[in-house]
């Protein structure tokens, strides 16, 4: 049998496998320090008033997150925390900002209602004229921008009727996605935006109809395991290349690396006691 010899060009031999190099886009975020953060009421299944929060640890974990963004070259605006509003640290819920449009949140629970005025004042201070919705909207907890398309969660917090209001106020196409598992009560606990066309999600958190919509819109979506989702692993912030995620979500970190992203794990165990993590603590000001 004739021996087989494969002819290679030099470039075939020396060329390493080129994994797609993703390019980060500089972002502008807002964060609210956990100065008054406690768990003193229960409005989601993660909260337990008998579990004490360590305020020093909460503060240092939050500072680490802020430092990660700064080291990546992103801008972080600070919102002044207010006493009596322990959940204000979850800045993502404060509203939705895009271009010169700022929509302020309308909270589902009375315990958080006061945050709307606090976030509205902060927006005014930055030169925005904050707009209000008639129906409940919990800001970027339930409103996630993918490219120019808005994904909007409903079922637990944001009222489905607010989706049309948000579409009208922002001029964006909005796709409504129904959440069905109370542990994943905000869209940002069950779906992560990784770049302008890539998402990761946990299918069981969504209704059958929403799952269908997601697979139509994002046939290459990354499916994340229960183990990673149960540590709020999908609650991430991406700049198109670097994905800041809860450190415990190691399986998802491996999936991200595989897809060419750069995962950066951050431990926010104290903030998890309130039912939030990386994304919840971060409000993006979209250009
Ligand atoms: N304790 C807060 C609440 O239940 C947590 C909010 C988390 N924020 C988020 N974007 N998922 O409203």
XYZ file of N, CA and C and ligand atoms in Angstrom:
873
model
N 0.844 -1.197 0.000
C 0.000 0.000 0.000
C 0.888 1.260 0.000
N 0.577 2.142 -0.917
C 1.391 3.361 -1.021
C 1.266 4.191 0.247
N 2.397 4.650 0.678
C 2.319 5.463 1.900
C 1.716 6.837 1.572
N 0.979 7.288 2.475
C 0.277 8.550 2.276
C 1.080 9.659 2.905
N 1.265 10.692 2.190
C 1.991 11.816 2.773
C 1.181 13.079 2.565
N 0.988 13.736 3.639
C 0.231 14.970 3.539
C 1.206 16.118 3.319
N 0.951 16.903 2.283
C 1.809 18.049 2.010
C 1.245 19.267 2.709
N 2.090 19.848 3.486
C 1.640 21.039 4.203
C 2.434 22.234 3.734
N 1.800 23.348 3.685
C 2.560 24.565 3.433
C 3.101 25.001 4.786
N 4.126 25.809 4.788
C 4.718 26.305 6.032
C 3.638 26.956 6.909
N 2.802 27.766 6.278
C 1.827 28.513 7.080
C 0.857 27.566 7.795
N 0.521 26.450 7.179
C -0.349 25.475 7.845
C 0.297 24.975 9.135
N 1.607 24.762 9.036
C 2.293 24.199 10.198
C 2.444 25.175 11.349
N 2.783 26.407 11.020
C 3.094 27.342 12.106
C 1.901 28.177 12.556
N 0.896 28.229 11.733
C -0.253 29.073 12.082
C -1.025 28.461 13.249
N -1.100 29.151 14.379
C -1.908 28.590 15.466
C -3.391 28.679 15.100
N -4.189 27.908 15.771
C -5.629 28.002 15.522
C -6.056 29.404 15.956
N -6.646 30.129 15.070
C -7.052 31.493 15.416
C -8.435 31.438 16.063
N -8.487 31.739 17.342
C -9.799 31.849 17.963
C -10.213 33.309 17.757
N -11.461 33.508 17.498
C -11.990 34.828 17.217
C -11.625 35.806 18.345
N -10.920 36.869 17.998
C -10.541 37.872 18.994
C -11.684 38.860 19.134
N -12.273 38.875 20.299
C -13.404 39.778 20.496
C -12.894 41.149 20.942
N -13.575 42.187 20.498
C -13.139 43.547 20.806
C -14.078 44.179 21.824
N -13.503 44.666 22.907
C -14.311 45.300 23.950
C -14.774 46.676 23.479
N -15.917 47.095 23.962
C -16.392 48.459 23.704
C -16.492 49.167 25.055
N -15.907 50.347 25.137
C -15.888 51.079 26.402
C -17.311 51.450 26.814
N -17.596 51.239 28.068
C -18.963 51.425 28.581
C -19.032 52.493 29.652
N -20.274 52.931 29.891
C -20.539 53.865 30.978
C -21.590 53.216 31.878
N -21.226 53.051 33.143
C -22.109 52.384 34.094
C -22.450 53.314 35.256
N -23.491 52.966 35.982
C -23.803 53.641 37.241
C -23.922 52.575 38.313
N -23.418 52.913 39.499
C -23.503 51.993 40.642
C -23.880 52.788 41.891
N -24.518 52.097 42.828
C -24.920 52.717 44.089
C -24.282 51.930 45.228
N -23.497 52.574 46.059
C -22.784 51.875 47.138
C -23.767 51.226 48.119
N -23.383 50.062 48.684
C -24.285 49.337 49.597
C -24.253 49.882 51.030
N -24.158 51.201 51.147
C -24.033 51.825 52.469
C -25.197 51.464 53.397
N -26.399 51.379 52.841
C -27.580 51.079 53.659
C -28.151 49.708 53.318
N -27.342 48.868 52.685
C -27.824 47.547 52.263
C -28.044 46.627 53.468
N -29.231 46.033 53.544
C -29.570 45.015 54.551
C -30.608 44.105 53.888
N -30.946 43.024 54.579
C -32.095 42.233 54.123
C -33.124 42.341 55.244
N -34.048 43.256 55.086
C -35.008 43.505 56.175
C -36.455 43.268 55.759
N -36.665 42.838 54.532
C -37.991 42.418 54.055
C -37.746 41.350 52.996
N -38.808 40.635 52.631
C -38.655 39.537 51.671
C -39.547 39.783 50.458
N -38.917 40.059 49.317
C -39.706 40.269 48.092
C -39.241 39.350 46.961
N -38.297 38.452 47.286
C -37.921 37.412 46.309
C -37.411 36.217 47.102
N -37.390 35.012 46.497
C -37.049 33.791 47.241
C -35.609 33.717 47.759
N -34.759 34.630 47.349
C -33.368 34.621 47.815
C -33.231 35.304 49.168
N -34.201 36.145 49.496
C -34.090 36.985 50.694
C -34.582 36.228 51.924
N -33.832 36.381 53.025
C -34.191 35.728 54.275
C -33.750 36.686 55.388
N -34.729 37.255 56.104
C -34.381 38.288 57.082
C -33.577 37.756 58.263
N -33.537 36.404 58.417
C -32.755 35.866 59.537
C -31.275 35.706 59.182
N -30.914 35.923 57.932
C -29.505 35.834 57.536
C -28.866 37.213 57.650
N -27.913 37.372 58.549
C -27.313 38.710 58.669
C -26.409 39.035 57.476
N -26.355 40.320 57.159
C -25.466 40.796 56.094
C -24.243 41.402 56.782
N -23.064 41.110 56.253
C -21.836 41.705 56.774
C -21.580 42.977 55.964
N -21.829 44.164 56.569
C -21.745 45.403 55.786
C -20.336 45.702 55.268
N -19.320 45.324 56.052
C -17.936 45.588 55.620
C -17.591 44.737 54.400
N -18.011 43.460 54.467
C -17.744 42.555 53.346
C -18.534 42.979 52.105
N -19.799 43.362 52.332
C -20.634 43.814 51.201
C -19.946 44.987 50.507
N -19.453 45.921 51.320
C -18.799 47.106 50.768
C -17.538 46.726 49.985
N -16.725 45.826 50.544
C -15.474 45.506 49.843
C -15.746 44.696 48.567
N -16.778 43.841 48.592
C -17.118 43.093 47.369
C -17.598 44.056 46.285
N -18.412 45.011 46.700
C -18.934 46.010 45.759
C -17.787 46.871 45.197
N -16.835 47.251 46.069
C -15.675 48.052 45.630
C -14.840 47.277 44.609
N -14.725 45.968 44.846
C -13.971 45.144 43.898
C -14.627 45.196 42.519
N -15.955 45.084 42.494
C -16.674 45.135 41.220
C -16.419 46.468 40.518
N -16.513 47.548 41.297
C -16.277 48.879 40.739
C -14.855 48.976 40.171
N -13.896 48.405 40.899
C -12.498 48.437 40.465
C -12.288 47.619 39.182
N -12.995 46.502 39.076
C -12.889 45.673 37.855
C -13.304 46.513 36.639
N -14.420 47.245 36.775
C -14.867 48.079 35.649
C -13.834 49.157 35.343
N -13.307 49.785 36.387
C -12.317 50.852 36.180
C -11.080 50.286 35.477
N -10.630 49.108 35.923
C -9.444 48.493 35.317
C -9.680 48.130 33.850
N -10.936 47.857 33.500
C -11.250 47.533 32.100
C -11.396 48.802 31.259
N -11.292 49.962 31.928
C -11.352 51.232 31.201
C -12.750 51.821 31.080
N -13.714 51.269 31.838
C -15.083 51.776 31.773
C -15.282 52.918 32.780
N -16.286 53.743 32.506
C -16.616 54.847 33.406
C -17.686 54.364 34.383
N -17.543 54.689 35.646
C -18.585 54.334 36.617
C -19.094 55.604 37.311
N -20.367 55.933 37.053
C -21.018 57.057 37.736
C -21.530 56.536 39.068
N -21.472 57.380 40.088
C -21.987 56.934 41.382
C -23.307 57.621 41.715
N -24.246 56.806 42.168
C -25.551 57.313 42.592
C -25.496 57.366 44.121
N -25.989 58.455 44.716
C -25.938 58.573 46.178
C -26.953 57.629 46.818
N -26.492 56.721 47.712
C -27.448 55.830 48.386
C -28.281 56.602 49.408
N -29.453 56.102 49.703
C -30.313 56.783 50.695
C -30.682 55.824 51.816
N -30.677 56.333 53.043
C -31.088 55.479 54.159
C -32.555 55.063 53.994
N -32.853 53.854 54.445
C -34.240 53.372 54.354
C -34.539 52.715 53.016
N -33.569 52.717 52.094
C -33.770 52.067 50.789
C -32.654 51.032 50.594
N -32.746 49.896 51.332
C -31.648 48.931 51.360
C -31.360 48.264 50.017
N -32.367 48.217 49.122
C -32.161 47.567 47.825
C -31.634 48.526 46.756
N -31.345 49.763 47.158
C -30.861 50.739 46.161
C -29.546 50.322 45.529
N -28.811 49.443 46.221
C -27.540 48.935 45.678
C -27.748 48.249 44.321
N -28.970 47.738 44.093
C -29.254 47.068 42.812
C -29.625 48.122 41.767
N -28.601 48.853 41.341
C -28.780 50.017 40.471
C -29.446 49.695 39.138
N -29.288 48.456 38.666
C -29.880 48.086 37.373
C -31.378 48.368 37.352
N -32.003 48.285 38.531
C -33.453 48.469 38.598
C -33.895 49.929 38.561
N -32.929 50.846 38.618
C -33.278 52.263 38.704
C -33.954 52.830 37.464
N -33.746 52.201 36.332
C -34.378 52.711 35.115
C -33.734 52.146 33.881
N -33.977 52.811 32.768
C -33.384 52.386 31.489
C -32.955 53.651 30.755
N -31.657 53.722 30.435
C -31.141 54.925 29.777
C -30.547 54.577 28.428
N -30.935 55.343 27.420
C -30.354 55.142 26.090
C -30.331 56.494 25.383
N -29.167 56.842 24.843
C -29.021 58.151 24.205
C -29.378 59.233 25.200
N -30.254 60.167 24.790
C -30.632 61.189 25.781
C -31.982 60.885 26.421
N -32.424 59.629 26.286
C -33.688 59.208 26.908
C -33.414 58.451 28.199
N -34.072 58.883 29.253
C -33.948 58.183 30.535
C -35.347 57.867 31.042
N -35.629 56.582 31.194
C -36.919 56.164 31.742
C -36.656 55.710 33.166
N -37.352 56.279 34.116
C -37.136 55.897 35.509
C -38.036 54.711 35.865
N -37.588 53.910 36.824
C -38.353 52.731 37.232
C -39.658 53.106 37.930
N -40.624 52.181 37.841
C -41.799 52.207 38.717
C -41.796 50.833 39.367
N -41.566 50.790 40.666
C -41.324 49.518 41.343
C -42.614 48.764 41.667
N -42.489 47.431 41.669
C -43.643 46.573 41.946
C -43.988 46.583 43.444
N -42.961 46.646 44.313
C -43.214 46.553 45.757
C -43.046 47.908 46.443
N -43.907 48.188 47.414
C -43.831 49.490 48.089
C -42.483 49.723 48.785
N -41.828 48.643 49.234
C -40.540 48.787 49.916
C -39.486 49.470 49.047
N -39.637 49.327 47.732
C -38.628 49.911 46.826
C -39.133 51.178 46.121
N -40.381 51.541 46.357
C -40.987 52.651 45.605
C -40.170 53.946 45.699
N -39.610 54.216 46.889
C -38.856 55.446 47.101
C -37.607 55.565 46.235
N -37.142 54.440 45.734
C -35.932 54.476 44.894
C -36.181 55.222 43.582
N -37.426 55.218 43.126
C -37.723 55.861 41.834
C -37.347 57.343 41.883
N -37.734 58.020 42.958
C -37.394 59.445 43.062
C -35.888 59.644 43.193
N -35.235 58.763 43.934
C -33.785 58.879 44.106
C -33.081 58.745 42.752
N -33.491 57.746 41.961
C -32.860 57.563 40.643
C -33.249 58.688 39.676
N -34.493 59.175 39.798
C -34.932 60.279 38.930
C -34.093 61.536 39.217
N -33.838 61.797 40.495
C -33.022 62.974 40.852
C -31.602 62.833 40.327
N -31.076 61.629 40.428
C -29.728 61.386 39.910
C -29.698 61.628 38.387
N -30.726 61.153 37.681
C -30.799 61.360 36.223
C -30.867 62.853 35.908
N -31.693 63.570 36.666
C -31.826 65.017 36.455
C -30.475 65.706 36.638
N -29.749 65.266 37.654
C -28.426 65.833 37.926
C -27.454 65.632 36.771
N -27.672 64.573 35.991
C -26.798 64.309 34.837
C -27.299 65.028 33.584
N -28.429 65.754 33.717
C -28.938 66.509 32.571
C -30.068 65.830 31.803
N -30.545 64.688 32.291
C -31.673 64.013 31.632
C -32.991 64.614 32.137
N -34.050 64.384 31.357
C -35.393 64.691 31.857
C -36.086 63.353 32.014
N -36.043 62.776 33.217
C -36.544 61.413 33.389
C -38.025 61.252 33.047
N -38.304 60.196 32.291
C -39.663 59.883 31.876
C -40.199 58.774 32.768
N -41.504 58.761 32.985
C -42.127 57.738 33.845
C -43.052 56.867 33.008
N -43.232 55.644 33.443
C -44.228 54.785 32.798
C -45.447 54.688 33.710
N -46.582 54.367 33.105
C -47.809 54.222 33.885
C -47.796 52.868 34.606
N -47.196 51.853 33.944
C -47.172 50.503 34.514
C -45.802 50.199 35.103
N -45.767 49.176 35.950
C -44.518 48.792 36.626
C -43.429 48.432 35.620
N -42.259 49.057 35.801
C -41.076 48.639 35.044
C -39.913 48.696 36.004
N -39.138 47.629 36.087
C -37.998 47.614 37.018
C -36.678 47.754 36.263
N -36.680 48.702 35.332
C -35.453 49.102 34.655
C -34.734 47.936 34.010
N -33.422 48.000 34.086
C -32.611 46.979 33.413
C -32.643 45.616 34.101
N -33.375 45.499 35.180
C -33.603 44.166 35.722
C -34.377 43.348 34.694
N -35.329 44.024 34.013
C -36.193 43.342 33.049
C -36.033 43.838 31.620
N -35.202 44.848 31.395
C -35.061 45.427 30.050
C -33.612 45.322 29.621
N -33.351 44.416 28.691
C -31.966 44.184 28.267
C -31.815 44.463 26.779
N -30.855 45.320 26.459
C -30.601 45.704 25.080
C -29.610 44.733 24.434
N -29.992 44.183 23.287
C -29.083 43.327 22.501
C -28.971 44.005 21.143
N -27.851 44.601 20.845
C -27.743 45.395 19.623
C -28.730 46.541 19.734
N -29.678 46.624 18.782
C -30.647 47.722 18.870
C -32.017 47.210 19.316
N -32.050 45.941 19.696
C -33.286 45.250 20.037
C -33.417 45.140 21.566
N -34.617 45.382 22.059
C -34.815 45.288 23.508
C -35.545 44.003 23.877
N -34.984 43.260 24.811
C -35.672 42.094 25.358
C -36.278 42.529 26.680
N -37.536 42.207 26.883
C -38.240 42.685 28.066
C -38.907 41.521 28.798
N -38.579 41.391 30.083
C -39.157 40.325 30.892
C -40.469 40.765 31.525
N -41.336 39.801 31.809
C -42.554 40.059 32.582
C -42.942 38.763 33.271
N -43.860 38.869 34.206
C -44.309 37.676 34.917
C -44.211 37.866 36.420
N -43.172 38.544 36.887
C -43.011 38.770 38.327
C -42.969 40.253 38.687
N -42.222 41.039 37.949
C -42.042 42.449 38.307
C -42.593 43.385 37.223
N -41.814 43.573 36.153
C -42.256 44.502 35.110
C -43.577 44.022 34.504
N -44.514 44.963 34.397
C -45.831 44.668 33.826
C -45.693 44.587 32.302
N -46.276 43.588 31.726
C -46.188 43.423 30.286
C -46.637 44.679 29.543
N -47.613 45.386 30.130
C -48.125 46.597 29.468
C -47.097 47.718 29.430
N -46.088 47.640 30.315
C -45.022 48.660 30.290
C -44.117 48.465 29.075
N -44.102 47.257 28.515
C -43.214 47.003 27.375
C -43.538 47.923 26.199
N -44.838 48.117 25.934
C -45.250 49.005 24.837
C -44.881 50.455 25.166
N -44.989 50.806 26.450
C -44.606 52.169 26.851
C -43.113 52.387 26.610
N -42.317 51.379 26.982
C -40.866 51.481 26.805
C -40.513 51.551 25.312
N -41.223 50.761 24.496
C -40.985 50.779 23.045
C -41.258 52.185 22.498
N -42.354 52.785 22.942
C -42.720 54.118 22.460
C -41.706 55.171 22.936
N -41.274 55.065 24.192
C -40.356 56.070 24.752
C -38.945 55.970 24.172
N -38.521 54.746 23.827
C -37.138 54.569 23.366
C -37.032 54.395 21.850
N -38.168 54.148 21.186
C -38.134 53.920 19.739
C -37.490 52.587 19.354
N -37.412 51.666 20.300
C -36.790 50.360 20.013
C -37.846 49.282 19.827
N -37.488 48.252 19.092
C -38.349 47.080 18.980
C -38.219 46.307 20.280
N -39.326 45.928 20.862
C -39.300 45.210 22.129
C -39.881 43.809 21.947
N -39.173 42.818 22.440
C -39.688 41.445 22.450
C -39.994 41.085 23.900
N -41.232 40.706 24.163
C -41.643 40.340 25.520
C -41.340 38.878 25.796
N -40.753 38.612 26.944
C -40.408 37.239 27.328
C -40.979 36.967 28.715
N -41.784 35.919 28.816
C -42.416 35.618 30.102
C -41.531 34.726 30.977
N -41.335 35.171 32.214
C -40.567 34.407 33.208
C -41.543 33.575 34.034
N -41.162 32.341 34.379
C -42.114 31.460 35.076
C -41.580 30.879 36.391
N -40.324 31.112 36.727
C -39.752 30.561 37.957
C -39.457 31.720 38.919
N -40.114 31.736 40.098
C -39.963 32.883 41.006
C -38.529 33.164 41.464
N -37.642 32.157 41.394
C -36.238 32.428 41.752
C -35.568 33.318 40.721
N -36.118 33.272 39.505
C -35.547 34.078 38.414
C -36.600 35.097 38.002
N -36.800 36.031 38.923
C -37.914 36.974 38.885
C -37.655 38.179 38.002
N -36.381 38.433 37.681
C -36.032 39.503 36.741
C -35.362 38.836 35.531
N -35.518 39.452 34.366
C -34.902 38.896 33.156
C -33.387 38.740 33.318
N -32.756 39.674 34.041
C -31.290 39.620 34.151
C -30.786 38.522 35.089
N -31.707 37.745 35.670
C -31.283 36.588 36.464
C -31.316 35.305 35.622
N -31.895 35.394 34.418
C -32.108 34.198 33.586
C -31.552 34.336 32.177
N -31.108 35.540 31.830
C -30.610 35.780 30.467
C -29.497 36.819 30.532
N -28.398 36.530 29.842
C -27.240 37.428 29.832
C -26.949 37.886 28.414
N -26.754 39.184 28.259
C -26.377 39.728 26.943
C -24.855 39.765 26.891
N -24.282 39.084 25.907
C -22.817 38.981 25.837
C -22.217 39.918 24.795
N -22.907 40.112 23.680
C -22.502 41.128 22.713
C -23.737 41.516 21.914
N -23.557 42.260 20.809
C -24.714 42.803 20.102
C -25.624 41.759 19.462
N -25.189 40.493 19.443
C -26.052 39.460 18.871
C -25.966 38.121 19.608
N -25.265 38.102 20.728
C -25.090 36.832 21.454
C -25.689 36.921 22.855
N -26.454 35.919 23.213
C -26.991 35.846 24.567
C -26.730 34.448 25.154
N -26.834 34.376 26.456
C -26.823 33.091 27.158
C -28.083 33.091 28.008
N -28.668 31.930 28.257
C -29.899 31.906 29.058
C -30.124 30.537 29.684
N -31.117 30.527 30.577
C -31.505 29.303 31.262
C -32.934 28.976 30.816
N -33.105 28.063 29.866
C -34.432 27.838 29.280
C -35.558 27.613 30.300
N -35.374 26.780 31.373
C -36.514 26.519 32.258
C -37.084 27.749 32.975
N -36.359 28.869 32.956
C -36.885 30.077 33.608
C -37.955 30.756 32.767
N -38.125 30.295 31.518
C -39.030 30.965 30.588
C -40.227 30.092 30.206
N -41.323 30.750 29.846
C -42.489 30.026 29.333
C -42.108 29.379 28.001
N -42.895 28.395 27.574
C -42.607 27.698 26.312
C -42.573 28.689 25.151
N -43.492 29.639 25.190
C -43.561 30.634 24.113
C -42.299 31.508 24.100
N -41.856 31.903 25.285
C -40.643 32.740 25.362
C -39.421 31.950 24.894
N -39.354 30.673 25.272
C -38.218 29.836 24.835
C -38.174 29.767 23.312
N -39.356 29.625 22.736
C -39.476 29.570 21.274
C -38.971 30.869 20.630
N -39.379 31.996 21.189
C -38.953 33.312 20.675
C -37.432 33.456 20.764
N -36.874 33.012 21.904
C -35.425 33.141 22.104
C -34.672 32.309 21.061
N -35.148 31.089 20.816
C -34.412 30.256 19.847
C -34.570 30.790 18.421
N -35.712 31.435 18.141
C -35.875 32.052 16.809
C -34.918 33.218 16.640
N -34.845 34.057 17.673
C -34.009 35.265 17.581
C -32.514 34.944 17.696
N -32.190 33.961 18.543
C -30.778 33.658 18.815
C -30.522 32.150 18.699
N -30.460 31.651 17.461
C -30.267 30.205 17.303
C -28.967 29.696 17.925
N -27.993 30.583 18.098
C -26.703 30.152 18.676
C -26.587 30.490 20.159
N -27.710 30.773 20.812
C -27.680 31.144 22.237
C -26.990 30.063 23.067
N -26.244 30.512 24.070
C -25.556 29.579 24.977
C -26.541 29.176 26.073
N -26.725 27.877 26.283
C -27.612 27.409 27.354
C -26.785 27.143 28.596
N -27.204 27.717 29.694
C -26.442 27.640 30.937
C -27.099 26.621 31.874
N -26.276 25.904 32.643
C -26.762 24.833 33.524
C -27.534 25.373 34.726
N -28.288 24.482 35.375
C -28.986 24.851 36.616
C -27.970 25.265 37.673
N -26.880 24.502 37.788
C -25.890 24.787 38.842
C -25.379 26.224 38.717
N -25.081 26.664 37.519
C -24.579 28.032 37.328
C -25.678 29.072 37.506
N -26.890 28.725 37.053
C -27.994 29.678 37.158
C -28.381 29.888 38.621
N -28.262 28.823 39.436
C -28.658 28.890 40.852
C -27.666 29.670 41.712
N -26.531 30.066 41.146
C -25.645 31.006 41.859
C -25.719 32.381 41.182
N -26.807 32.588 40.442
C -27.041 33.811 39.658
C -25.949 34.069 38.632
N -25.436 32.942 38.088
C -24.353 33.030 37.109
C -24.683 33.826 35.860
N -25.974 33.960 35.545
C -26.346 34.709 34.338
C -26.421 36.212 34.589
N -26.235 36.603 35.836
C -26.345 38.022 36.194
C -25.007 38.718 35.924
N -24.712 38.901 34.637
C -23.384 39.342 34.223
C -23.416 40.694 33.518
N -22.229 41.260 33.394
C -22.047 42.494 32.628
C -20.935 42.234 31.619
N -21.245 42.436 30.338
C -20.260 42.190 29.278
C -19.959 43.472 28.526
N -18.709 43.618 28.117
C -18.356 44.761 27.250
C -18.065 44.282 25.830
N -18.612 43.128 25.477
C -18.439 42.467 24.177
C -17.234 41.526 24.181
N -16.379 41.665 25.177
C -15.203 40.784 25.254
C -15.039 40.248 26.684
N -14.971 41.166 27.634
C -14.819 40.785 29.042
C -16.197 40.594 29.651
N -16.404 39.454 30.287
C -17.702 39.196 30.903
C -17.489 39.074 32.408
N -17.978 40.061 33.151
C -17.854 40.047 34.599
C -19.034 39.237 35.127
N -18.735 38.166 35.860
C -19.799 37.256 36.292
C -19.538 36.785 37.727
N -20.572 36.245 38.399
C -20.370 35.698 39.737
C -19.312 34.586 39.690
N -18.337 34.661 40.572
C -17.196 33.741 40.552
C -17.617 32.276 40.662
N -18.740 32.008 41.343
C -19.161 30.629 41.564
C -19.665 29.952 40.279
N -19.943 30.724 39.246
C -20.491 30.153 38.010
C -19.355 29.642 37.115
N -18.666 28.614 37.586
C -17.451 28.145 36.905
C -17.756 27.439 35.582
N -18.895 26.752 35.507
C -19.255 26.077 34.251
C -19.527 27.104 33.148
N -20.260 28.131 33.513
C -20.574 29.190 32.548
C -19.277 29.907 32.129
N -18.364 30.109 33.077
C -17.080 30.759 32.747
C -16.355 29.949 31.670
N -16.388 28.611 31.803
C -15.731 27.752 30.805
C -16.433 27.876 29.446
N -17.768 27.927 29.472
C -18.510 28.098 28.205
C -18.144 29.421 27.541
N -17.992 30.455 28.349
C -17.649 31.778 27.819
C -16.266 31.760 27.176
N -15.328 31.123 27.856
C -13.960 31.042 27.327
C -13.971 30.307 25.979
N -14.736 29.237 25.963
C -14.890 28.431 24.743
C -15.410 29.270 23.574
N -16.292 30.219 23.916
C -16.899 31.063 22.876
C -16.035 32.287 22.562
N -14.851 32.368 23.175
C -13.941 33.465 22.857
C -14.071 34.693 23.739
N -14.896 34.588 24.793
C -15.014 35.708 25.733
C -13.967 35.546 26.833
N -13.796 36.600 27.598
C -12.837 36.631 28.693
C -13.630 36.713 30.006
N -13.901 35.585 30.671
C -14.685 35.668 31.903
C -13.871 36.234 33.072
N -14.495 37.094 33.864
C -13.840 37.664 35.052
C -14.779 37.412 36.234
N -14.418 36.472 37.090
C -15.283 36.108 38.219
C -15.115 37.064 39.387
N -16.238 37.497 39.950
C -16.224 38.392 41.109
C -17.141 37.772 42.170
N -16.684 37.781 43.421
C -17.489 37.218 44.514
C -18.375 38.306 45.122
N -19.683 38.155 44.934
C -20.626 39.121 45.522
C -21.587 38.378 46.463
N -21.025 37.490 47.292
C -21.854 36.639 48.159
C -22.798 37.440 49.068
N -22.371 38.608 49.549
C -23.244 39.393 50.430
C -24.439 39.955 49.659
N -24.183 40.395 48.436
C -25.266 40.962 47.618
C -26.242 39.883 47.142
N -25.755 38.642 47.087
C -26.615 37.519 46.700
C -27.721 37.298 47.741
N -27.454 37.705 48.978
C -28.452 37.560 50.054
C -29.710 38.396 49.789
N -29.571 39.421 48.953
C -30.734 40.228 48.577
C -31.332 39.770 47.258
N -30.691 38.755 46.654
C -31.206 38.231 45.383
C -30.612 38.912 44.170
N -29.386 39.438 44.318
C -28.771 40.098 43.164
C -27.291 39.821 43.081
N -26.732 40.088 41.904
C -25.285 39.941 41.745
C -24.750 41.026 40.808
N -23.793 40.646 39.963
C -23.055 41.630 39.159
C -23.960 42.581 38.369
N -24.826 42.014 37.539
C -25.663 42.874 36.685
C -26.618 43.721 37.510
N -27.197 43.121 38.559
C -28.145 43.873 39.388
C -27.504 45.128 39.969
N -26.207 45.050 40.254
C -25.506 46.191 40.871
C -25.035 47.209 39.836
N -25.369 46.987 38.559
C -24.798 47.803 37.486
C -25.870 48.279 36.517
N -26.014 49.573 36.398
C -26.946 50.155 35.429
C -26.102 50.687 34.276
N -26.370 50.224 33.080
C -25.589 50.745 31.949
C -26.270 51.963 31.338
N -25.471 52.989 31.041
C -25.987 54.151 30.307
C -25.650 53.883 28.844
N -26.635 53.410 28.095
C -26.386 53.061 26.695
C -26.207 54.325 25.848
N -25.234 54.309 24.936
C -25.037 55.495 24.103
C -26.209 55.716 23.129
N -33.921 42.570 46.560
C -34.061 43.109 45.233
C -35.473 42.872 44.729
O -36.017 41.845 45.005
C -33.047 42.508 44.313
C -33.018 43.148 42.959
C -32.045 42.492 42.022
N -31.907 43.227 40.852
C -31.880 42.734 39.589
N -31.593 43.528 38.619
N -32.214 41.487 39.353
O -36.055 43.684 44.053
